[in-house]
Coordinates of C-alpha atoms in Angstrom, one line a residue:
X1 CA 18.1 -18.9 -41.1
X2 CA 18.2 -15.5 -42.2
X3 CA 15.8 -13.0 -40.6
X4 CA 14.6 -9.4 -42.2
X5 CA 15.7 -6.5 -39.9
X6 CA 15.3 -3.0 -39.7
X7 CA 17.5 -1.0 -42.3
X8 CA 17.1 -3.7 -44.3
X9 CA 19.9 -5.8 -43.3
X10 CA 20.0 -9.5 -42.6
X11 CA 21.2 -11.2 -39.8
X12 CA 22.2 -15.0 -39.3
X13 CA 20.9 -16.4 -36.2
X14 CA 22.0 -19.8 -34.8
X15 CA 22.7 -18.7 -31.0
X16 CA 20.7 -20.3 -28.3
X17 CA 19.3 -18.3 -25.1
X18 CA 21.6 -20.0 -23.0
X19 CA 24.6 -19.8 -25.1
X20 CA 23.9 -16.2 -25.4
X21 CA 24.0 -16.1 -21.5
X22 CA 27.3 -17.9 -21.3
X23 CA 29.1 -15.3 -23.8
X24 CA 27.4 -13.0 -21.0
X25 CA 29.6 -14.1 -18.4
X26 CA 31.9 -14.6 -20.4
X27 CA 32.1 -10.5 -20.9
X28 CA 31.3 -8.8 -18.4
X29 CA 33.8 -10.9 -15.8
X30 CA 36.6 -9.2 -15.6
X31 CA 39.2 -7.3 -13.9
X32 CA 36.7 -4.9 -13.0
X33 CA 35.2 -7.1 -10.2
X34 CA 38.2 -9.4 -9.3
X35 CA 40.4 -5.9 -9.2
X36 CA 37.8 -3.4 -8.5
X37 CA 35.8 -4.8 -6.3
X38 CA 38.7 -4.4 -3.2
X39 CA 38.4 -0.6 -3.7
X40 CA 34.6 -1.2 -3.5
X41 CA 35.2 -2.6 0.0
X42 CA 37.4 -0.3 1.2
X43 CA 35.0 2.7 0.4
X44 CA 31.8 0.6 1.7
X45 CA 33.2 -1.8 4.3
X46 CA 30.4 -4.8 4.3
X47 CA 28.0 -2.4 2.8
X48 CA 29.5 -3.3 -0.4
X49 CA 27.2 -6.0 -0.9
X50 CA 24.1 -3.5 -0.8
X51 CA 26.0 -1.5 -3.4
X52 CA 26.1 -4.5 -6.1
X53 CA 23.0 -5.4 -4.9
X54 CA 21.8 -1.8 -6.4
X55 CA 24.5 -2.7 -9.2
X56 CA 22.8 -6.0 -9.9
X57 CA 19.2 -4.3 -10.2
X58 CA 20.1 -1.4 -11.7
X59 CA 21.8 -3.6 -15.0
X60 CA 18.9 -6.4 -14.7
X61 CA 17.0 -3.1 -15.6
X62 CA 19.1 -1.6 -18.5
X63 CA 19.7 -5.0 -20.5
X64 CA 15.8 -5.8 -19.9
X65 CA 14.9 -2.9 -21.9
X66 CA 17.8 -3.6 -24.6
X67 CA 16.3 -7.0 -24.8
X68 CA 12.9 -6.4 -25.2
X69 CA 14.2 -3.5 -27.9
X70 CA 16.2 -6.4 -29.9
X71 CA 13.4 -8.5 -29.8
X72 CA 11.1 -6.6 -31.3
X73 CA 13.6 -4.8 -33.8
X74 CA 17.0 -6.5 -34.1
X75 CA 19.5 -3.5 -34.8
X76 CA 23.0 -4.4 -35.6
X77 CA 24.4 -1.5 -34.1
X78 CA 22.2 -2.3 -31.2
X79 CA 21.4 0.3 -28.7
X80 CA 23.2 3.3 -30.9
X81 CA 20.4 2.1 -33.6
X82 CA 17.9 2.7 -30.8
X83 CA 19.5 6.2 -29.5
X84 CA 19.1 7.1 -33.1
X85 CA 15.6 5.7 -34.0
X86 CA 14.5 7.5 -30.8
X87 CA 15.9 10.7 -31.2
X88 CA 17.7 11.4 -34.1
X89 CA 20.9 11.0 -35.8
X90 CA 22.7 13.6 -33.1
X91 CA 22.0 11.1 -30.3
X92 CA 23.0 8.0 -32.7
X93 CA 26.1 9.4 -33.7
X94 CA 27.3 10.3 -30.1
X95 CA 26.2 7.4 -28.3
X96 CA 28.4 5.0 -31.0
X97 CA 31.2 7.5 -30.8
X98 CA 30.6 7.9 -26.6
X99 CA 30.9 4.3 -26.9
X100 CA 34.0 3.7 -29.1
X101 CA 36.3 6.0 -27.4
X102 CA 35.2 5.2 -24.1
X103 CA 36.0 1.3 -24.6
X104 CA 39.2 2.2 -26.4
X105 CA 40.9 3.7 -23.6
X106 CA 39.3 1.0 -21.2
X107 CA 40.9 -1.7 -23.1
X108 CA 44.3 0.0 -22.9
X109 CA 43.8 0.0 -19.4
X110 CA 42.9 -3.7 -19.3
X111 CA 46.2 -4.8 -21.2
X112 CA 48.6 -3.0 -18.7
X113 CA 46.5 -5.1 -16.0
X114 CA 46.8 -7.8 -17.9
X115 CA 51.2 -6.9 -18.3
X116 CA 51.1 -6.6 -14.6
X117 CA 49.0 -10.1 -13.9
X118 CA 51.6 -11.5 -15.9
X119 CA 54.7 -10.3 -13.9
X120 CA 53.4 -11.9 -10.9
X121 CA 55.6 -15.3 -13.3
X122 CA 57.7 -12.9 -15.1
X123 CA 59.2 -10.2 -13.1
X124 CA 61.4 -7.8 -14.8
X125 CA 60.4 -8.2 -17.6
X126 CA 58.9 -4.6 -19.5
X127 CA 54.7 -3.9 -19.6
X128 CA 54.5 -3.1 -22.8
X129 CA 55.9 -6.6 -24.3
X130 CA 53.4 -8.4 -22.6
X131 CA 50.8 -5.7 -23.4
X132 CA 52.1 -6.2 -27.2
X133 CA 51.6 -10.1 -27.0
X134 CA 47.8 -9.7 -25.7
X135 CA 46.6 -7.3 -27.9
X136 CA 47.7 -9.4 -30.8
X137 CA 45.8 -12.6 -29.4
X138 CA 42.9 -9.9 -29.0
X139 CA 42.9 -8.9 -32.8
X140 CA 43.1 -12.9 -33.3
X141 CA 40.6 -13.4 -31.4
X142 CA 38.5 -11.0 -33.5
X143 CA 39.9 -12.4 -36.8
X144 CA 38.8 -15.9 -35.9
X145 CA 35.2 -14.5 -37.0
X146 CA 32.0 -14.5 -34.4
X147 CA 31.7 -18.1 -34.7
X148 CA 35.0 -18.2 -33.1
X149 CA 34.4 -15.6 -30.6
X150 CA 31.2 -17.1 -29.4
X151 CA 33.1 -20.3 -28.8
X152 CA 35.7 -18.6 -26.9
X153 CA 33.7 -16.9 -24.5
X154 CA 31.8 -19.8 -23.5
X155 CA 35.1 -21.3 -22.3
X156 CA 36.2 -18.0 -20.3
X157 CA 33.2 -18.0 -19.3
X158 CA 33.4 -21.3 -17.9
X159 CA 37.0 -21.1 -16.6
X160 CA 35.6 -17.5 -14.7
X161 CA 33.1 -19.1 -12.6
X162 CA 35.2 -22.4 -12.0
X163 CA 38.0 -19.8 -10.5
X164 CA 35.2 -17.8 -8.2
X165 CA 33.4 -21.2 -7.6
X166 CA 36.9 -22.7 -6.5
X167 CA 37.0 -19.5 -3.8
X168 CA 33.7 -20.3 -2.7
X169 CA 34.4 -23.6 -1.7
X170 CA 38.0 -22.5 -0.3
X171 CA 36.6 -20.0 1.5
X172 CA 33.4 -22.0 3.2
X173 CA 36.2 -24.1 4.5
X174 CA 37.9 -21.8 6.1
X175 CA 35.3 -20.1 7.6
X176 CA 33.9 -23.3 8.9
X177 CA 37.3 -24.0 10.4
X178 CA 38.6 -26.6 8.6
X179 CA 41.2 -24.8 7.6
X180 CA 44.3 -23.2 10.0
X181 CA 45.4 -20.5 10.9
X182 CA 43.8 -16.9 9.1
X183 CA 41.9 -14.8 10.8
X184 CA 37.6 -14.1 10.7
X185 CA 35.7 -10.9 10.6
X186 CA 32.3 -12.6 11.4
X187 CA 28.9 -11.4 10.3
X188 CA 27.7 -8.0 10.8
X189 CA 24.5 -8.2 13.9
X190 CA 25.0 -4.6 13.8
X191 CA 24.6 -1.1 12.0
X192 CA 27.5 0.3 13.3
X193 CA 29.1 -3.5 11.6
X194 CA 27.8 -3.3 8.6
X195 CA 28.5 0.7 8.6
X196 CA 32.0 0.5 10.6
X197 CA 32.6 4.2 9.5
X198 CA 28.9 5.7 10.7
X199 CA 27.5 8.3 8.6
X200 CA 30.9 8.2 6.4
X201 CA 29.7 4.7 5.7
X202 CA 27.1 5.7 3.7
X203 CA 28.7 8.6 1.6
X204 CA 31.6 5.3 1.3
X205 CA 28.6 3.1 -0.1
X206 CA 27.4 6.0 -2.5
X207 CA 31.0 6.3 -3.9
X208 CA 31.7 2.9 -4.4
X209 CA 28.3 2.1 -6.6
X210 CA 30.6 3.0 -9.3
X211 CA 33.2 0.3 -8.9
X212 CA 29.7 -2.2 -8.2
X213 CA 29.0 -0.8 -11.7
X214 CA 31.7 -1.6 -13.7
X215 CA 31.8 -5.2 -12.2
X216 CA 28.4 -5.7 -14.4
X217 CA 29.7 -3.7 -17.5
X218 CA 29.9 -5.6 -21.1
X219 CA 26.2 -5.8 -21.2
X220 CA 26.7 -3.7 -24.3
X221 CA 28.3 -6.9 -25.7
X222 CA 25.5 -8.9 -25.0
X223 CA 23.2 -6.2 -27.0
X224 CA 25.3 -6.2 -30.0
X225 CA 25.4 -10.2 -29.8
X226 CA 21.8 -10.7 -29.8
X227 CA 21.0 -10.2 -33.0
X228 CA 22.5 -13.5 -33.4
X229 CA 19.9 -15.5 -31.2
X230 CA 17.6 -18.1 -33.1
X231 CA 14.5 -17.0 -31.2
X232 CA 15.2 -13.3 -31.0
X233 CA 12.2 -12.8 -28.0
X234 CA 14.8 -15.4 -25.6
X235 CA 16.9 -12.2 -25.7
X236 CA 15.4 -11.4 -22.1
X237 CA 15.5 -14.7 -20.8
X238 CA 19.4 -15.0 -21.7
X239 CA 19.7 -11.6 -19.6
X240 CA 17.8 -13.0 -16.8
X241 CA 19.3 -16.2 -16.9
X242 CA 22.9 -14.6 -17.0
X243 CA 22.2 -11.8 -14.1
X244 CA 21.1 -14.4 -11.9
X245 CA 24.3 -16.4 -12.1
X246 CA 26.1 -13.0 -11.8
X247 CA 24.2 -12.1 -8.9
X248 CA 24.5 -15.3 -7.3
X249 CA 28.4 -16.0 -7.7
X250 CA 29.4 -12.2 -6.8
X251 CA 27.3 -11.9 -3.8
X252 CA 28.1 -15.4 -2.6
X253 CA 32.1 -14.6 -2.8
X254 CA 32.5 -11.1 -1.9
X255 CA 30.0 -11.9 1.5
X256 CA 33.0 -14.9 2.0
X257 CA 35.7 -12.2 1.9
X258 CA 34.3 -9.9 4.0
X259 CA 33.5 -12.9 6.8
X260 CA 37.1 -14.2 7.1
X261 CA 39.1 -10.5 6.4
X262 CA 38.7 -7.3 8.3
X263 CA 37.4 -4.5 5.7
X264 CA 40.5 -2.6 6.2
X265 CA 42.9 -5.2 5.2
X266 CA 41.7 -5.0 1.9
X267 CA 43.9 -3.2 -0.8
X268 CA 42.7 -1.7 -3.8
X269 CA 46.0 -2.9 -6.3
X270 CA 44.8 -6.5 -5.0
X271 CA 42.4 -9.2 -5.7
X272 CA 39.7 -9.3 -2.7
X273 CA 39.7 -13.5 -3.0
X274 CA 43.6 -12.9 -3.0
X275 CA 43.5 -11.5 0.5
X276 CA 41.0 -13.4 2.3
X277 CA 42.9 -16.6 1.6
X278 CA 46.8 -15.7 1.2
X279 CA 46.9 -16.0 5.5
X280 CA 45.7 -19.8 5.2
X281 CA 49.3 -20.0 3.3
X282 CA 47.7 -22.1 0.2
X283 CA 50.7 -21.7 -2.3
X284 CA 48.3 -22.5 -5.4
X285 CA 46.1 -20.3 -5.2
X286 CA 47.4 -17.1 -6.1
X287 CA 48.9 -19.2 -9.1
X288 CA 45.4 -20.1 -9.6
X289 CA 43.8 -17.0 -9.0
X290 CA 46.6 -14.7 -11.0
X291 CA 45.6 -17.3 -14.0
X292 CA 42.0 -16.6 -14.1
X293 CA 42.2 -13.2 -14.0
X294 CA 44.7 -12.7 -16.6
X295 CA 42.0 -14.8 -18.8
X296 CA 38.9 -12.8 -17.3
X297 CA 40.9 -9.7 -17.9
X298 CA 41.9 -11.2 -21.6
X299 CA 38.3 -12.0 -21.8
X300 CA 36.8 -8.7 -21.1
X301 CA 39.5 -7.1 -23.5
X302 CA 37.9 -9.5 -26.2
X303 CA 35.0 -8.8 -25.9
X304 CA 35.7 -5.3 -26.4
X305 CA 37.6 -5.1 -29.5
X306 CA 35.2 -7.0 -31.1
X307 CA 31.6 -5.1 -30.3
X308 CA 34.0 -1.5 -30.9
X309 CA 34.8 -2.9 -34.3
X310 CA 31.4 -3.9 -34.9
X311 CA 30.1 -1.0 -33.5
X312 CA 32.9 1.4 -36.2
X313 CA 31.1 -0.7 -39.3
X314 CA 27.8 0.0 -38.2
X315 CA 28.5 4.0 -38.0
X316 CA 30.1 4.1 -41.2
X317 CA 27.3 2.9 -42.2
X318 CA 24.6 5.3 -41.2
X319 CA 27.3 7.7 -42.8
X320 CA 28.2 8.9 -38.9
X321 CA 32.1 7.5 -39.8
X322 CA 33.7 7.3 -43.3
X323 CA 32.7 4.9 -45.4
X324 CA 36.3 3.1 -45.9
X325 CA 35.1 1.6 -42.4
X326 CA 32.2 -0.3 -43.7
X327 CA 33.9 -2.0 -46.3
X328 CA 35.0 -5.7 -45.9
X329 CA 37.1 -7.9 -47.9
X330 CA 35.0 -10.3 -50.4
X331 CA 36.0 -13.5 -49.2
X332 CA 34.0 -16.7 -47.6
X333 CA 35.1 -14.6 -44.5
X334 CA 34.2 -11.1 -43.9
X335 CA 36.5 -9.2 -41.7
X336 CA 35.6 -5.3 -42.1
X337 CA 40.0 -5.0 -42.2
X338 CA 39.7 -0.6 -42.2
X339 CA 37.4 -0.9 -39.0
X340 CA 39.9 -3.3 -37.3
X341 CA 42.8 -1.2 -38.4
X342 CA 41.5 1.9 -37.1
X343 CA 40.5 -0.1 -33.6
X344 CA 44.3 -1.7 -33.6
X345 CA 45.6 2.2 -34.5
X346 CA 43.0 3.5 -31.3
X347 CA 44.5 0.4 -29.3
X348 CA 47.8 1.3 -29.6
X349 CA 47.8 5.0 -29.1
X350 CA 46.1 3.6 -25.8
X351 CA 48.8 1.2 -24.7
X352 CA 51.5 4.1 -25.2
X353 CA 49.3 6.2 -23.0
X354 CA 48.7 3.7 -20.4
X355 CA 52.5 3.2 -20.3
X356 CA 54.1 6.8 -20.5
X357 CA 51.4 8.9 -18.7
X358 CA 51.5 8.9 -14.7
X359 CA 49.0 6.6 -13.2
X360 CA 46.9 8.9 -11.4
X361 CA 46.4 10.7 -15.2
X362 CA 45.7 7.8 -16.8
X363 CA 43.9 6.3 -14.5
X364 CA 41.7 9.8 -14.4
X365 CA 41.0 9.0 -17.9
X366 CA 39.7 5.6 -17.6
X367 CA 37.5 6.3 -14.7
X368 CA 36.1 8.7 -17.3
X369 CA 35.9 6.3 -20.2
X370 CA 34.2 4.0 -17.5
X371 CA 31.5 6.7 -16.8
X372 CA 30.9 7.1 -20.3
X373 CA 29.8 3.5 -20.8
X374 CA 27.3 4.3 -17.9
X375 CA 25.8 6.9 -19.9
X376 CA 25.2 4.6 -22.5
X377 CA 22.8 3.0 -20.2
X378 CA 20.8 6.4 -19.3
X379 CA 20.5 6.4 -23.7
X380 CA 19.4 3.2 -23.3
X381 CA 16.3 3.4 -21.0
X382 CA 15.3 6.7 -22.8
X383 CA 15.5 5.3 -25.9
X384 CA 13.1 2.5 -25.1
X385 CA 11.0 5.2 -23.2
X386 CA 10.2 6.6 -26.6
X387 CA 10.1 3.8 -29.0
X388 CA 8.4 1.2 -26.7
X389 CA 5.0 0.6 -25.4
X390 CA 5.2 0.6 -21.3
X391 CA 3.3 -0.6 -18.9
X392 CA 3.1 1.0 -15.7
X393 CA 5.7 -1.5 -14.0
X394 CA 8.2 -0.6 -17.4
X395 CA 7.6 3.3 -16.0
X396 CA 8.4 2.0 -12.7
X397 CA 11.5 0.1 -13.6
X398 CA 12.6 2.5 -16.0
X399 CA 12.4 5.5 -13.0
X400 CA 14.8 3.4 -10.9
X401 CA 16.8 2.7 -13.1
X402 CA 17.9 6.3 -14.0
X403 CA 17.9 7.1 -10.3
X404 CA 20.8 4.2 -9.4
X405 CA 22.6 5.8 -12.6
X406 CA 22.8 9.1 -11.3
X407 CA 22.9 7.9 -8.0
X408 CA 26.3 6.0 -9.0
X409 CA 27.6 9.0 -11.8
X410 CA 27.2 11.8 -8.9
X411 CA 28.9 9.3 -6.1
X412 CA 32.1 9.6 -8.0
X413 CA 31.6 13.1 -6.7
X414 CA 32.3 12.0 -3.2
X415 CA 35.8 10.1 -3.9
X416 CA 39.2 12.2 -4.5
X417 CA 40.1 9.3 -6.5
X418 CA 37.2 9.4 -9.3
X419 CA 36.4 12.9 -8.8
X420 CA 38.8 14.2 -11.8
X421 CA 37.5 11.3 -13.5
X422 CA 34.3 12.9 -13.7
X423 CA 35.3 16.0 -14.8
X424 CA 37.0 14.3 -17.5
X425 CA 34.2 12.6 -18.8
X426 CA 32.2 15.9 -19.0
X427 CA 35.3 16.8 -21.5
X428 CA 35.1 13.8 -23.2
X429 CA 31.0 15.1 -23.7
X430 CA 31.5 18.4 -24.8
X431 CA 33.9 17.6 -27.4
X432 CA 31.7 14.9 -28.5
X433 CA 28.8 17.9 -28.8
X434 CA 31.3 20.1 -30.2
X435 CA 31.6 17.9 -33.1
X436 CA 28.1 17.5 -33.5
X437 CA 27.2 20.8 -33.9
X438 CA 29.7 21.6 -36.5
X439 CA 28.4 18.1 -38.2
X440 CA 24.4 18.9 -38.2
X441 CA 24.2 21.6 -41.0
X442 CA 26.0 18.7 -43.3
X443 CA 22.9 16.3 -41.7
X444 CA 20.6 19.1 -42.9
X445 CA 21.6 19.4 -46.3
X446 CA 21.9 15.7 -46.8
X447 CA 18.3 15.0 -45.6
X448 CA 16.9 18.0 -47.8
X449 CA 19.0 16.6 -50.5
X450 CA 17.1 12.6 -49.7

């Protein structure tokens, strides 16, 4: 069925709430919570879990309001449309662009991940061969049309929780002691437990909100992809349905971790699940393990390229990118080829930054791109402040919600690590607003000229 939208485009939707959910999963697992998670813990101790608890409410929050907006106006360009709608075409234009850039760089950082997953097998072998062989499967993936994608996803999606469940159960066994050997941390009965490093702990468990963050990042994914749902009001049941599996599945194994390993044996260039269990010498599972991340991370990488492609049409088509980007080749398939070009172009130059710049510099850089993505959400909740009806619980949610996001922006603050990344993103802004202010009196003249 085809259903009338806003800007007067039509949208085909055949997704169920629960399939929606799935591709959920399916997106926002990813390297950022089997990887980032460890340096999580290592900033936080066992408070980590109250930091992706925060996490957990803070994007139950975001998509709610980006669910209820789709539902009552299904936007293609999703919550740009909104930022737009809301308050203008300046706040449209950057949030897309904020976006775009922001998941460009994060992607190159994902395939050098994914090059280095891969090595684990194939030592000696040069990054950028296996980063070259991913990124094609990622613009195939994209070629394969959203049909294709959806179907994909679903199976990462499955395969992801299989993996985490498979640590769960690993994990519970050890614990219980039915496994040998491997040391146990035990449960926290204490303050100074679940705070090892006293009041350090707590700046530690601001600082590390941001790594909880990006473990529930790709939401945006799941915005863009609900203008595909059958029933367009399930859009918030899908988010509940997928944040409680989330929530369930991360808190369940990172609580396992932190029972059988010391905090401080973690290591941040190391999976978490890795290092509770390589002491109970189970030769599979790192095969096992190193195999579901490379598809999470494969997954997540996905799921990028295709919303940043979608999201490039979309702004050439409110005129905020040039038009060559809207067009699409008149076949039974539609593949908008310019916007995928100029995402492959954006995907390379990030590879061969990824590869040649030093790793603190780069990884300065995605640390900003990753902040930027967390903005998005603040655009979010303001948006639907402004185009929405609220109750008085809406006013209450949507006050928290703001507060976790600065709470987590200004805890990168506290951490030499993200602190340049920071500062970087603030770069990335003021160009951003640079470019819009030398764009607007070309916006004037068009509108007085409409």
């Amino acid at each position: 069925m085809k259903k009338k939208i806003g800007c007067g485009s039509q949208v085909e939707g055949k997704l169920k709430w629960w399939q929606l959910s799935l591709i959920g999963v399916g997106c926002i697992i990813g390297t950022g919570y089997f990887l980032g998670s460890s340096i999580a813990i290592k900033a936080a101790g066992p408070a980590v879990l109250i930091a992706f608890l925060l996490a957990a409410v803070c994007t139950f929050i975001v998509f709610d309001a980006l669910a209820k907006m789709s539902a009552q106006d299904p936007q293609k360009g999703s919550f740009r449309s909104y930022a737009k709608k809301a308050y203008g075409r300046w706040a449209g234009f950057s949030s897309g662009w904020v976006y775009w850039s922001s998941e460009m760089l994060i992607m190159g950082s994902q395939l050098t991940a994914l090059s280095l997953f891969t090595r684990f097998w194939f030592d000696g072998i040069p990054l950028w061969v296996f980063a070259s062989i991913y990124a094609v499967l990622g613009i195939a993936v994209v070629l394969i049309g959203t049909k294709g994608f959806e179907r994909m996803e679903n199976v990462f999606a499955v395969t992801k929780v299989a993996a985490i469940l498979m640590f769960i159960v690993l994990a519970s066994l050890a614990l219980f002691g039915f496994l040998d050997e491997g040391a146990q941390q035990g449960v926290p009965r204490t303050i100074n437990e679940l705070f090892p490093r006293g009041l350090w702990g707590l700046w530690g468990l601001w600082g590390a909100l941001l790594y909880a963050f990006y473990a529930f990042g790709g939401i945006e994914v799941m915005g863009i992809m609900t203008v595909r749902l059958e029933n367009k009001e399930d859009a918030p049941k899908a988010g509940r349905s997928m944040l409680i599996l989330l929530g369930i599945i991360y808190i369940a194994s990172l609580s396992l971790a932190i029972l059988i390993v010391p905090f401080h044996d973690f290591h941040g260039n190391q999976s978490p699940f890795i290092t509770a269990l390589e002491t109970y010498h189970l030769p599979f599972f790192p095969h096992v393990f190193n195999g579901a991340m490379i598809i999470a991370g494969f997954s997540t990488m996905s799921a990028s390229f295709f919303s940043v492609t979608t999201m490039i049409v979309t702004l050439s088509e409110d005129g905020d990118a040039p038009a060559l980007f809207s067009k699409q080749k008149k076949k039974k398939r539609q593949f908008p080829f310019p916007a995928l070009l100029l995402t492959t172009l954006g995907l390379v130059i990030s590879i061969v930054l990824s590869l040649l710049l030093p790793g603190k510099i780069y990884e300065y850089i995605t640390t900003a791109a990753g902040l930027m993505l967390i903005y998005n959400w603040f655009f979010i909740l303001i948006s639907f402040h402004r185009l929405m009806e609220q109750t008085v619980w809406d006013k209450i949610k949507q006050a928290i919600g703001i507060l976790l996001i600065l709470l987590a922006v200004s805890g990168t603050l506290l951490e030499s690590a993200s602190r340049p990344g920071f500062f970087a993103s603030l770069g990335f802004l003021i160009v951003i607003s640079l470019v819009i202010l030398k764009l607007r009196h070309k916006w004037k003249e068009e509108e007085a000229a409409s």
